[in-house]
Amino acid sequence: MVGSDSLNVSPSPSPPQQKEKQSPKQWGVTKPLSQAGPLEVDIQRSKELEKFLVDAGLYESAEEAAKREEVLGRLKQIVKDWVKELTRVRGYTDQMVEDANAVIFTFGSYRLGVHGPGADIDTLCVGPSYVNREEDFFYVLHNNLADMEEVTELQPVPDAHVPVMKFKFDGISIDLLYASISLLVVPDDLDISNMSVLYEIDEPTVRSLNGCRVADQILKLVPNIEHFCTTLRCLKLWAKRRGVYSNVTGFLGGVNWALLVARVCQFYPNANPSMLVSRFFRVYTLWRWPNPVMLCEIEDDELGFSVWDPRKNPWDRSHHMPIITPAYPCMNSSYNVSTSTLRVMMEQFQFGNKICEDIELNKAEWKALFEPYLFFESYKNYLQVDIIAADSDDLRAWKGWVESRLRQLTLMIERDTLGKLQCHPYPHDYIDHSKQCAHCAFFMGLQRKQGEVIQEGQQFDIRQTVDEFRHQINLYLYWKPGMEIYVSHVRRKQIPAYVFPEGYKRSRHPRPVSQQQLDKASSEDGEACWTGSAERRLKRKKELEEMELKRESLEKRQSISPLRQDSVSPDLVCSRSANSLKGCSPMEFETIKERAESCQPIGGITPQVIPCTGSSGGEMQHHDRGKEINTNMTTSNQGMHSVETSDAGCISNASNGGNPEINDQGFSQDDICEANSKLLLDSGRENVEDGLREELEANGQHVMVLNSGDGVGSEPVQKTVMRLSLTSSA
């Protein structure tokens, strides 16, 4: 009776108090999806994961960490001396000169504690109101740094979305931003998270400050910083291995991955790293984009800066994958993502989810998750963007500009083909070390959108798209003679060997197949997939047949038909500005000219070369007649499933032209590059001994012709026809 009374008489607030004690703390904008902690097996998997990360070299040594601290200390002193000198020159009092100060903050991977060996340090210099960015930072401080022996590879980028100065200080890469705040004296203990630092400053300064403010907020909004850091290290390595780590290319950068990981940490506050990695792929495989990922409510302030709000801002409604920064003013950190890059990332999330499921079932190990993405085996057609400059310093600046515009090429192709032609820009540049000039190359995979109804004669003409892209590239304000760009189409089988780690490319086919057999297989099955084991078994046989084809190709040169009247002449191929052919010996020039003259017409039209030069680089020669690319496209199936979650973002209930058309007649892309961009190689570089070096198919054309039945895994070996109907097997 006493017990019963005790239960009945208990004050009503008591059960709610007990419930309140058990109520989980809310991290983020919703309650956690699960409070479950790790089991013994999860703890063991986390140990294995951390060991894998250590073995992968993701942690820097104590010596390198100490050197970073030393470099930061020296950089702090440099900017202080710089501000004091400016204060003195501008006639301020001795007391003002003595009090003058600038403060260095770090952000990015270094601030979050997830940087690895060789990683750069993202830094922000905060100075007083009378020290500006345009003249004082990008001119005075730039010159001071240029005079220092410790500083190398100094590259100012004043016109970037976030103006930055890049350089190496004693071997440590530094990205230095500048923000001038409305204070005459900047205190050493400045609280950059305080809203007062945003008073009376412009938008570029806000963006410069936002990196540090966002990093601080992330660390405050995650339940366990150690687990967050380990998980983020893992996901960054995974993203780099799978080719989806690059904000500038249209994928995700460091802050984007940090925000995605932080949100998963909020969903599962008691999970350890192995659990968080698995949940990461589970959540984002099922995420309903464009619902935003947010760590906290979007804060609006009276300062008047624009915040991400698709209800008010029409341009915010066009974002495909909004990942919102947690510091005011809240912005979409992933506005670069396009339809195509989102598709690629969703496919990679599905890949990661499948591997993690296998790991949980003890069917796979962690190393399987980090298998590199075989980009050059995933598509049949690619755009190759070759970048040329006079020297390494010019190439660094030219490459940075071109790389920042590649995303625009993706968007323009999507726009002009109504999304039917999908692009996959690969965030990695490749260098052919056998070439004499400063250059690098980027590649972009191409495929037709899955599920599109194929119509007879359907074509994608992107010549004007590439012209528009070239025009944008030519707007580079710091163009110098020798800076050139070449855009060309290559088939998978003509990908240059230097892009492969071993220096050669693996064959996709286990046995030699005739042209007729391949055409028949392509039209009937639409796909030809071959296993690596079959390739190894018949490697020798394939080499022998390729050598035989090589000999037949050489014999065919004797019966080449004459060039059509509307084709490009050898003089046009080789005629460039003096800067382009500087260093070309007469013998090399004649060799290139002879090869150009021996080019066999393809489909009745001789391939043509259209180099894209800088805006001041002499007259551009443009010949578009009859140029097309034979592009065969498919895409892997994507599916959206259900996941049980209360978050708003989850599903409820569970140059015009580059090289001529590639052929088997000995007219290679290297020949054109030699004639037009100072890529002067020794003639006859072909490796005849192993017969594996395939001559590049001529690519000056920009009309994408899609063939029915072509797929990602199939690649008929056929001569490219300039205008090919969708049902043709020519």
XYZ file of C-alpha atoms in Angstrom, residues 44 52 110 160 317 361 387 395 400-401 409 413 472 552 613 687 725:
17
model
C 37.493 -3.722 -33.699
C 44.571 1.471 -42.543
C 44.659 22.296 -40.725
C 39.052 34.641 -57.539
C 16.507 27.317 -56.240
C 28.946 -8.851 -43.232
C 47.133 23.205 -71.686
C 51.707 27.055 -66.817
C 44.688 27.525 -62.576
C 42.583 29.725 -64.831
C 32.256 23.711 -69.980
C 27.294 21.137 -72.510
C 35.683 32.555 -71.952
C 48.579 -3.434 -92.398
C 45.073 30.502 -78.237
C 56.873 1.780 -79.750
C 22.994 7.898 -87.871
